[in-house]
XYZ file of C-alpha atoms in Angstrom:
629
model
C 260.808 117.751 145.145
C 263.614 118.099 142.204
C 264.477 120.890 139.850
C 267.233 121.339 137.492
C 268.851 124.205 136.358
C 271.738 124.178 133.151
C 275.500 125.538 134.172
C 276.347 126.794 130.848
C 278.989 130.272 131.441
C 282.565 129.281 132.003
C 282.728 131.491 135.161
C 279.687 129.610 136.770
C 282.001 127.508 138.943
C 282.816 130.731 140.693
C 279.358 131.240 141.656
C 279.002 127.775 143.323
C 282.537 127.892 145.035
C 281.700 131.796 146.597
C 278.113 131.128 147.206
C 276.526 127.575 146.865
C 279.410 125.925 148.398
C 279.006 127.979 151.459
C 275.735 127.795 152.326
C 274.524 129.952 149.668
C 275.829 132.640 151.518
C 278.700 135.136 150.340
C 282.112 133.941 151.133
C 284.670 136.633 151.724
C 286.902 137.673 149.332
C 290.607 136.298 149.641
C 289.505 133.424 152.391
C 290.139 129.952 151.219
C 286.885 127.964 150.716
C 288.142 125.094 153.191
C 288.949 127.690 156.069
C 285.767 129.054 155.232
C 283.458 126.473 155.457
C 285.299 125.625 158.952
C 284.863 129.040 160.217
C 281.278 129.024 159.526
C 280.498 125.432 160.282
C 279.696 124.248 157.091
C 279.743 121.123 155.716
C 281.778 120.591 152.927
C 281.231 119.106 149.158
C 281.521 115.641 148.629
C 282.338 114.036 145.285
C 279.403 110.627 144.414
C 278.829 108.587 141.279
C 280.509 105.791 139.705
C 282.230 107.605 136.992
C 284.816 108.959 139.985
C 286.913 105.866 139.851
C 288.293 107.057 136.116
C 289.505 110.357 137.884
C 291.290 109.067 140.637
C 288.159 110.074 143.172
C 286.548 108.115 145.575
C 283.051 108.463 146.864
C 282.633 110.867 149.844
C 286.111 112.705 148.785
C 285.792 116.344 149.851
C 285.647 118.788 146.697
C 287.993 121.371 146.602
C 287.957 124.944 144.773
C 290.747 123.727 142.463
C 289.024 121.003 141.610
C 285.708 122.706 140.855
C 287.181 124.994 138.771
C 289.308 122.358 136.519
C 286.052 119.963 136.244
C 283.138 122.219 136.246
C 284.864 125.372 134.863
C 287.313 123.887 132.149
C 285.892 120.453 131.598
C 289.375 118.947 133.055
C 290.641 116.361 134.873
C 290.393 117.304 138.700
C 294.313 116.516 138.869
C 295.252 118.041 135.381
C 297.642 120.414 137.261
C 300.138 116.932 138.075
C 299.332 115.170 134.918
C 300.308 117.987 132.531
C 303.096 118.746 134.962
C 304.455 114.929 134.388
C 304.107 115.545 130.499
C 306.074 118.531 130.168
C 308.935 116.769 132.187
C 308.557 113.982 129.569
C 309.255 116.650 126.718
C 305.416 117.036 125.462
C 304.635 120.436 124.110
C 302.918 122.515 126.126
C 299.373 122.385 124.001
C 299.532 118.792 124.300
C 299.990 118.327 127.671
C 297.128 120.524 128.202
C 294.874 118.730 125.944
C 295.707 115.224 127.383
C 293.808 116.374 130.580
C 290.501 117.802 128.589
C 287.249 115.397 129.486
C 286.170 114.901 125.836
C 285.982 118.109 123.242
C 287.447 121.038 124.003
C 285.646 124.125 125.037
C 287.364 126.329 122.468
C 286.207 123.908 119.978
C 282.479 123.986 120.843
C 282.828 127.975 121.063
C 284.612 128.141 118.188
C 280.954 126.833 116.688
C 279.276 129.466 117.965
C 277.521 126.933 120.530
C 277.607 127.318 124.017
C 279.117 124.635 125.775
C 276.968 123.043 128.629
C 279.332 122.140 131.536
C 277.058 120.320 134.064
C 273.357 120.235 135.302
C 272.633 121.623 138.516
C 269.892 118.803 140.152
C 268.689 120.272 143.371
C 266.836 117.748 145.894
C 264.611 118.949 148.362
C 261.995 117.352 150.750
C 258.804 117.850 151.445
C 257.612 120.408 153.613
C 256.000 118.503 156.714
C 259.507 116.183 156.879
C 261.582 119.791 157.340
C 259.576 120.463 159.746
C 259.854 117.486 161.479
C 263.805 117.919 161.063
C 263.956 121.315 161.992
C 261.694 120.941 165.337
C 262.157 117.286 166.288
C 265.064 115.705 168.481
C 268.446 114.705 167.497
C 267.442 111.127 166.643
C 264.564 112.771 164.106
C 266.732 114.941 162.632
C 269.461 112.128 161.670
C 266.803 109.618 160.685
C 265.453 112.275 158.155
C 268.901 113.332 157.403
C 269.696 109.747 156.461
C 266.586 109.170 154.388
C 267.699 112.668 152.672
C 270.987 111.227 151.479
C 269.816 107.381 150.559
C 266.976 109.255 148.446
C 269.616 110.964 146.615
C 272.000 108.128 146.130
C 268.977 105.900 144.800
C 267.543 108.630 142.301
C 271.310 109.460 140.986
C 271.453 105.490 140.595
C 268.368 105.088 138.556
C 269.409 107.767 136.494
C 272.586 105.964 135.918
C 271.159 102.557 135.206
C 268.317 103.772 133.167
C 268.360 107.097 131.797
C 271.906 108.443 131.233
C 273.681 108.126 127.784
C 276.592 109.734 126.141
C 276.078 110.912 122.483
C 278.449 111.852 119.482
C 278.404 112.499 116.020
C 276.045 115.480 116.815
C 273.453 113.007 118.486
C 273.401 110.410 115.924
C 275.660 107.607 118.065
C 274.653 107.035 121.164
C 275.782 104.391 124.231
C 274.584 103.915 127.728
C 276.487 105.559 130.279
C 276.289 103.862 134.027
C 278.727 105.849 135.635
C 278.103 109.866 136.315
C 280.795 112.280 138.293
C 278.628 114.409 140.771
C 279.693 116.777 143.590
C 277.003 117.328 146.185
C 276.496 120.503 148.682
C 274.500 120.442 151.423
C 272.080 123.399 152.508
C 270.120 123.820 156.055
C 268.023 126.801 155.244
C 266.588 129.256 152.386
C 267.633 133.025 152.221
C 265.241 133.791 155.082
C 266.999 132.077 157.432
C 263.969 129.270 157.812
C 264.572 125.680 157.722
C 264.778 124.039 154.118
C 266.847 121.086 153.680
C 268.046 120.538 150.263
C 271.279 119.239 148.416
C 272.739 120.855 145.295
C 274.371 117.963 143.002
C 276.339 118.873 140.060
C 276.279 116.554 137.304
C 278.914 116.885 134.794
C 278.051 117.088 131.673
C 281.100 114.158 130.660
C 280.891 110.533 130.792
C 283.345 107.759 129.936
C 282.556 105.237 127.399
C 284.068 101.348 127.539
C 287.182 102.535 125.388
C 288.277 105.218 127.910
C 287.332 108.104 125.871
C 284.911 111.053 127.135
C 281.851 112.553 125.508
C 279.132 114.890 126.209
C 275.645 113.469 128.276
C 272.550 113.482 126.341
C 270.897 115.995 128.456
C 267.635 115.846 126.891
C 267.006 112.304 127.961
C 268.038 113.690 131.854
C 265.718 116.481 131.357
C 262.728 114.354 130.160
C 263.063 112.084 133.227
C 263.607 114.676 135.823
C 259.540 114.121 137.011
C 260.268 110.223 137.152
C 263.605 110.863 139.273
C 261.509 113.338 141.448
C 258.737 111.067 142.424
C 261.117 108.184 143.460
C 263.289 110.729 145.486
C 260.317 111.391 147.121
C 258.726 108.198 147.722
C 262.303 106.263 148.851
C 262.893 109.578 151.704
C 259.144 109.516 152.631
C 258.835 105.721 152.617
C 262.208 105.378 155.081
C 261.195 108.128 157.279
C 257.657 106.753 157.781
C 258.754 103.463 158.419
C 261.676 104.392 160.943
C 259.585 106.840 162.966
C 256.270 104.954 162.587
C 254.573 107.826 160.814
C 251.968 107.831 157.922
C 251.058 110.584 154.872
C 247.924 112.438 154.148
C 247.341 114.543 150.621
C 247.285 118.121 151.185
C 245.830 120.498 148.609
C 248.377 123.228 147.695
C 246.447 125.010 144.516
C 242.987 124.014 144.338
C 242.714 121.501 141.259
C 246.441 120.723 140.832
C 247.348 117.582 142.467
C 247.922 117.207 145.950
C 251.389 117.043 148.022
C 251.487 113.988 150.638
C 252.554 115.059 153.940
C 253.145 113.861 156.951
C 250.051 113.002 159.380
C 249.926 115.117 162.061
C 252.228 118.038 161.108
C 250.144 121.038 161.503
C 249.008 123.520 158.661
C 250.385 126.470 160.776
C 253.857 125.037 161.177
C 254.230 123.959 157.069
C 253.026 127.756 156.601
C 255.686 129.357 159.344
C 258.554 127.234 157.401
C 257.014 128.092 153.849
C 258.260 131.731 154.006
C 258.788 132.041 149.928
C 254.770 131.194 149.423
C 253.589 134.440 151.013
C 256.192 136.569 149.924
C 255.433 135.424 146.504
C 251.109 135.502 146.803
C 251.116 139.558 146.386
C 253.346 139.220 143.242
C 251.496 136.586 141.390
C 248.523 138.260 142.068
C 249.837 141.363 140.069
C 251.384 139.156 137.456
C 248.385 137.475 136.984
C 246.152 141.090 136.681
C 248.732 142.160 134.117
C 248.518 138.776 132.039
C 244.397 138.996 132.113
C 244.687 142.540 130.896
C 246.803 141.750 127.993
C 245.355 138.330 126.802
C 241.804 138.947 127.932
C 241.815 135.375 129.765
C 242.953 133.670 133.047
C 246.183 131.865 132.166
C 246.020 128.237 131.783
C 248.258 125.748 133.600
C 251.705 126.279 131.815
C 251.051 130.276 132.243
C 250.584 129.622 135.776
C 253.952 127.995 136.002
C 255.765 130.596 134.097
C 253.986 133.351 136.507
C 255.031 131.655 139.579
C 258.667 131.390 138.234
C 258.644 135.144 137.676
C 256.976 135.926 141.135
C 259.905 133.634 142.622
C 262.584 135.802 140.884
C 261.181 139.145 141.612
C 260.752 138.265 145.408
C 264.336 136.396 145.862
C 266.238 137.419 148.818
C 269.889 138.645 148.656
C 272.450 136.372 150.018
C 272.797 135.878 153.313
C 275.364 135.325 156.302
C 275.441 131.386 156.888
C 275.344 130.140 160.116
C 275.873 126.444 161.609
C 273.371 123.927 162.196
C 273.387 124.125 165.878
C 272.394 127.702 165.762
C 269.597 127.580 163.259
C 268.055 125.021 165.106
C 267.982 126.704 168.233
C 266.773 129.881 166.668
C 264.269 127.809 164.763
C 262.822 126.059 168.070
C 262.578 129.420 169.731
C 260.735 131.119 166.983
C 258.168 128.346 166.421
C 257.571 128.343 170.306
C 257.192 132.176 170.627
C 254.566 131.717 167.678
C 252.806 128.321 168.700
C 253.572 127.382 172.383
C 255.914 125.099 173.881
C 253.440 122.462 173.924
C 252.921 122.463 170.280
C 256.088 121.990 169.693
C 257.338 119.627 172.156
C 254.498 117.661 171.110
C 254.572 117.677 167.274
C 256.208 114.175 166.779
C 253.874 112.075 169.193
C 250.772 113.755 167.282
C 252.539 112.606 164.228
C 253.210 109.188 165.482
C 249.366 109.055 166.953
C 248.099 110.473 163.752
C 250.344 107.603 161.790
C 249.454 104.756 163.870
C 245.778 105.472 163.497
C 245.969 105.524 159.295
C 248.283 102.405 159.674
C 245.543 100.102 161.136
C 243.027 101.162 158.687
C 245.157 101.344 155.433
C 246.878 97.781 154.953
C 250.050 97.459 153.483
C 249.215 96.028 149.837
C 248.385 97.494 146.347
C 245.989 96.098 144.041
C 248.202 95.947 141.194
C 245.228 95.765 138.496
C 243.490 99.074 139.916
C 246.815 100.439 140.095
C 247.554 99.800 136.586
C 244.012 101.205 135.706
C 244.296 104.393 137.826
C 247.709 105.092 136.136
C 246.418 104.794 132.851
C 243.665 106.532 133.096
C 245.314 109.526 134.773
C 248.084 109.856 132.223
C 246.162 109.564 129.215
C 243.559 112.341 130.541
C 246.358 114.685 131.646
C 248.293 114.219 128.355
C 246.370 112.426 125.815
C 250.059 110.906 124.460
C 252.819 109.870 126.522
C 255.762 107.909 127.331
C 256.807 105.348 129.680
C 258.812 107.452 131.865
C 255.190 109.530 132.272
C 253.538 106.381 133.653
C 256.646 105.384 135.598
C 256.133 108.852 137.246
C 252.603 108.087 137.911
C 252.611 104.675 139.284
C 255.397 105.946 141.909
C 252.867 108.784 143.047
C 250.113 106.101 142.966
C 252.519 103.875 145.552
C 252.802 107.292 147.780
C 249.209 108.018 148.011
C 248.136 103.962 148.473
C 250.490 102.738 151.037
C 250.348 106.087 152.955
C 254.364 105.921 154.103
C 254.650 102.173 153.954
C 257.391 99.719 152.544
C 256.744 98.205 149.125
C 258.344 95.782 147.053
C 261.374 96.696 145.391
C 260.231 97.233 141.563
C 256.831 97.573 142.039
C 256.512 100.565 140.388
C 258.082 99.112 137.281
C 255.443 96.393 137.236
C 252.359 98.572 137.598
C 254.107 100.828 134.950
C 254.406 97.912 132.433
C 250.953 96.450 133.302
C 249.395 99.910 132.355
C 251.561 100.095 129.123
C 250.785 96.516 128.043
C 246.590 96.066 129.279
C 245.625 99.744 129.075
C 247.624 101.549 126.167
C 248.017 101.178 122.767
C 251.637 101.871 121.071
C 251.697 105.055 118.625
C 255.209 104.880 117.413
C 255.567 102.750 114.139
C 258.633 101.434 113.066
C 260.083 102.779 109.962
C 262.099 100.455 107.345
C 265.979 101.787 106.890
C 266.140 103.435 110.176
C 267.176 102.528 113.634
C 264.404 101.150 116.030
C 263.392 103.733 118.953
C 264.470 102.584 122.364
C 261.812 101.222 124.549
C 261.726 104.151 126.771
C 261.109 106.812 123.866
C 258.026 105.054 122.543
C 254.779 107.117 122.656
C 251.242 105.507 123.659
C 247.904 106.597 123.886
C 244.766 104.995 125.292
C 241.370 104.367 123.700
C 239.310 105.712 126.350
C 236.701 108.525 125.610
C 238.271 112.198 126.735
C 236.357 113.199 129.631
C 234.377 116.754 129.597
C 234.818 119.759 131.637
C 233.145 121.166 134.287
C 232.759 124.315 136.475
C 233.652 124.381 140.203
C 232.463 127.144 142.620
C 234.706 129.560 143.724
C 235.769 130.136 147.307
C 237.018 133.257 149.231
C 234.938 135.735 146.616
C 236.529 134.239 143.515
C 234.948 133.438 140.398
C 233.991 129.441 139.385
C 236.974 128.300 137.527
C 237.402 125.265 135.062
C 238.001 122.156 136.354
C 241.923 121.411 135.579
C 242.820 118.325 133.671
C 244.039 116.260 136.768
C 240.609 116.972 138.389
C 239.313 115.432 135.273
C 241.637 112.545 135.373
C 240.896 111.536 139.016
C 237.303 111.644 137.844
C 237.869 109.320 135.193
C 240.041 107.055 137.117
C 237.697 106.718 139.940
C 234.825 105.480 137.857
C 237.232 103.075 135.963
C 238.141 101.532 139.462
C 234.448 101.498 140.545
C 233.153 99.669 137.606
C 235.805 96.950 137.769
C 235.091 96.334 141.706
C 231.271 96.405 140.551
C 232.071 93.722 137.910
C 233.894 91.857 140.515
C 231.402 91.639 142.980
C 228.531 90.961 140.089
C 230.907 88.080 138.960
C 231.179 86.835 142.375
C 227.262 87.098 143.232
C 226.467 85.592 139.452
C 228.520 82.358 140.239
C 227.279 82.079 143.671
C 230.778 81.699 144.841
C 233.329 83.537 147.225
C 235.007 86.259 145.959
C 238.441 84.919 146.099
C 237.091 81.571 144.412
C 235.810 83.590 141.466
C 238.907 85.533 140.981
C 240.659 82.420 140.404
C 238.348 81.248 138.414
C 238.612 84.201 136.195
C 242.451 83.946 136.216
C 242.338 80.323 134.835
C 239.900 81.492 132.309
C 241.908 84.443 130.875
C 244.851 83.330 128.773
C 246.603 86.734 128.944
C 246.793 86.646 132.190
C 250.870 86.513 133.993
C 251.541 83.396 134.960
C 254.076 84.428 137.784
C 253.592 87.831 138.609
C 256.700 89.168 140.453
C 254.849 90.436 143.376
C 252.432 88.878 145.356
C 250.745 92.399 146.687
C 247.329 92.020 144.708
C 244.129 91.533 147.039
C 243.486 87.802 147.158
C 239.222 88.833 146.221
C 240.632 90.837 143.152
C 241.602 89.824 139.705
C 244.672 90.803 138.158
C 243.650 91.147 134.960
C 240.470 92.292 133.078
C 238.181 89.974 131.347
C 236.826 91.452 127.917
C 233.316 92.453 129.800
C 234.934 94.126 132.602
C 236.730 96.256 130.216
C 233.597 97.221 128.421
C 231.892 97.821 131.678
C 235.482 99.980 132.700
C 235.272 102.003 128.749
C 231.742 102.639 129.339
C 231.982 103.999 133.223
C 234.958 106.466 131.895
C 232.608 107.921 129.291
C 230.139 108.624 131.626
C 232.755 110.334 133.852
C 231.739 113.832 132.991
C 229.106 114.219 136.052
C 231.266 115.560 139.036
C 228.641 115.790 141.393
C 228.982 112.309 142.394
C 232.712 112.647 143.103
C 233.535 116.454 143.825
C 231.492 116.521 146.928
C 229.134 119.340 146.117
C 232.037 121.619 144.647
C 230.417 121.978 141.181
C 228.218 124.941 140.768
C 224.356 124.741 139.616
C 225.051 125.196 135.649
C 222.217 128.224 135.863
C 224.826 130.077 137.598
C 227.761 129.554 134.994
C 225.898 129.650 131.769
C 225.309 133.127 131.522
C 228.534 134.479 130.485
C 229.643 135.323 127.419
C 231.872 133.030 126.723
C 229.592 129.814 127.558
C 227.183 131.551 125.886
C 228.822 131.302 122.446
C 229.871 127.889 123.464
C 226.020 127.005 123.838
C 224.971 128.465 121.190
C 227.105 126.686 118.945
C 226.267 123.672 120.450
C 222.899 124.250 120.108
C 223.449 125.065 116.415
C 225.420 121.597 115.999
C 222.441 119.865 117.786
C 219.990 121.042 115.643
C 221.746 120.306 112.380
C 222.162 116.672 113.319
C 218.534 116.690 114.239
C 217.332 117.974 110.894
C 219.644 115.265 109.459
C 218.469 112.450 111.168
C 214.485 113.335 110.542
C 214.999 113.951 107.203
C 216.993 110.547 106.584
C 215.911 106.752 107.216
C 214.720 105.860 110.891
C 217.246 103.429 112.375
C 215.426 99.868 113.373
C 215.780 99.598 117.304
C 214.891 96.288 119.627
C 211.392 97.137 121.147
C 213.339 96.522 124.930
C 215.574 99.488 123.605
C 212.822 101.585 122.637
C 210.638 101.308 125.247
C 213.574 102.062 128.484
C 214.911 105.275 127.902
C 217.606 104.363 130.561
C 218.988 101.963 128.471
C 219.386 104.071 125.834
C 221.276 106.769 127.431
C 223.439 103.675 128.743
C 224.618 103.079 125.304
C 225.159 106.747 124.266
C 229.250 106.924 123.614
C 230.328 110.563 124.773
C 232.447 112.435 122.673
C 236.114 114.155 123.505
C 236.270 117.744 124.425
C 236.696 119.551 121.409
C 237.082 122.701 123.167
C 240.214 121.624 125.521
C 242.208 119.550 122.804
C 244.875 117.202 123.756
C 247.455 119.672 125.262
C 250.400 118.589 127.423
C 251.086 119.308 130.941
C 254.998 119.374 131.850
């Protein structure tokens, strides 16, 4: 998981060196940072990024308090004191000597325009709950494996941001250039404010990058914010894969909130252990319920998906504890183990890793280390389109990484497979909306907007549990239904093609590849199933679109969770909808009855099922093409 916060105040660096750098506690007043960290047994902050060489720093070097003040408090060189002193000795004016140490535009000029300077972005990388439980209660080897995977996943995500995302901007954003060198200060935390395990790192990304000519400019932080989800999925995928391969584990989906995307957790970690470590959710539940009630009283409706995120943020702020006294990791691990044993028993705690390995062995025996890239591209395109309607490559890439995590269950994959699936989803199942404008600069490939030609799935209602009323299906649930229908249609088309030709599946697949002129001649990843096509024929595409249109029948896919329509139609809101639909249907019927009757083939007129098969479902007008974050 990855979250981002802005660092905008001039004295924000004090908050980091007094609290964040001190294990999210309160450093004693007047005590130096280095001595306080050594006394408390906490790890120091370290520098990361390719931009360190331009500042005379090296990766892994310890971050000092004075460097934090200069870099993240004044946007100056970390060794500005020495540089300024040498310039003064050479006879330079004090103001000129100080300006020589400033990185980019001085803060005074930014504030003179009544603008708020942005010093840095705080990227917080946090592992999944099941991995945190294994890290806290496992042996030393397990702890080292998880910490090493955590560090490598952070480095991979930051390197991807440097290579693909980071850009500098100047001339009010009209001019841009690639910035493959970031300056990052990283701080490690072991626990949350309640003292329970929470392995996470704060990475302060400086809002400055150096161009090839040696000048420093601000980063395009809008691009960085836009790619947060894609970077977070890369971190999760990289860390989970390395831990599972190293320890012989596997992952399973765990539903955290009904209707929302499940979280892939390590198989074998009991839900009770996850709840034991996740104390914040228990604290937020009553506050979130109160805020939801207030929202309903004010707006006369339940909050949507974006509204639920906002209420969750307020609940987290209202229940946030005060800072604590930090403790060394050895002391925390001993306390965590004692707490878990007292609550769940020694046998459950000591056998945690073996249970996870046994569950992982069973899953690995059932799930092969292969990915059907054709089905993956369809799945990614269907989900992103149903959730967002219009999308960019970063949305498709993030969904491709989620698909790999859900499909491979922690197995290793070929490097670059996520990009390959994303490109296939865009080229085969998407349509570009962004049109080039004459006289204007062409947009970058990752700034293009796409959509798809699938029909918009209808909504349905799902029975409530625990005394809760029925709820509308979320956009993610409708996306999963549409994706499953598409994949099933493709599989059926492949089976029918093989049976019709009287040839084995692999032979039919090879023949289809030879006939398709648009097929990639040299796919960079040999991971497709040998009995499946890597591209859809026109007949298969037609069958897939038809199946997507018929995906509004959730009983086949949601395991009976959909309520009987008779139980949810009789509400004021839905009665009004039903009346509107009935009036529209009657109006269309009158128009058809008064007009000329269309000629239909006799076989279609005699077969009502065939008529229904060619019916095209219309998009859900009540929902609209809203966006998700």
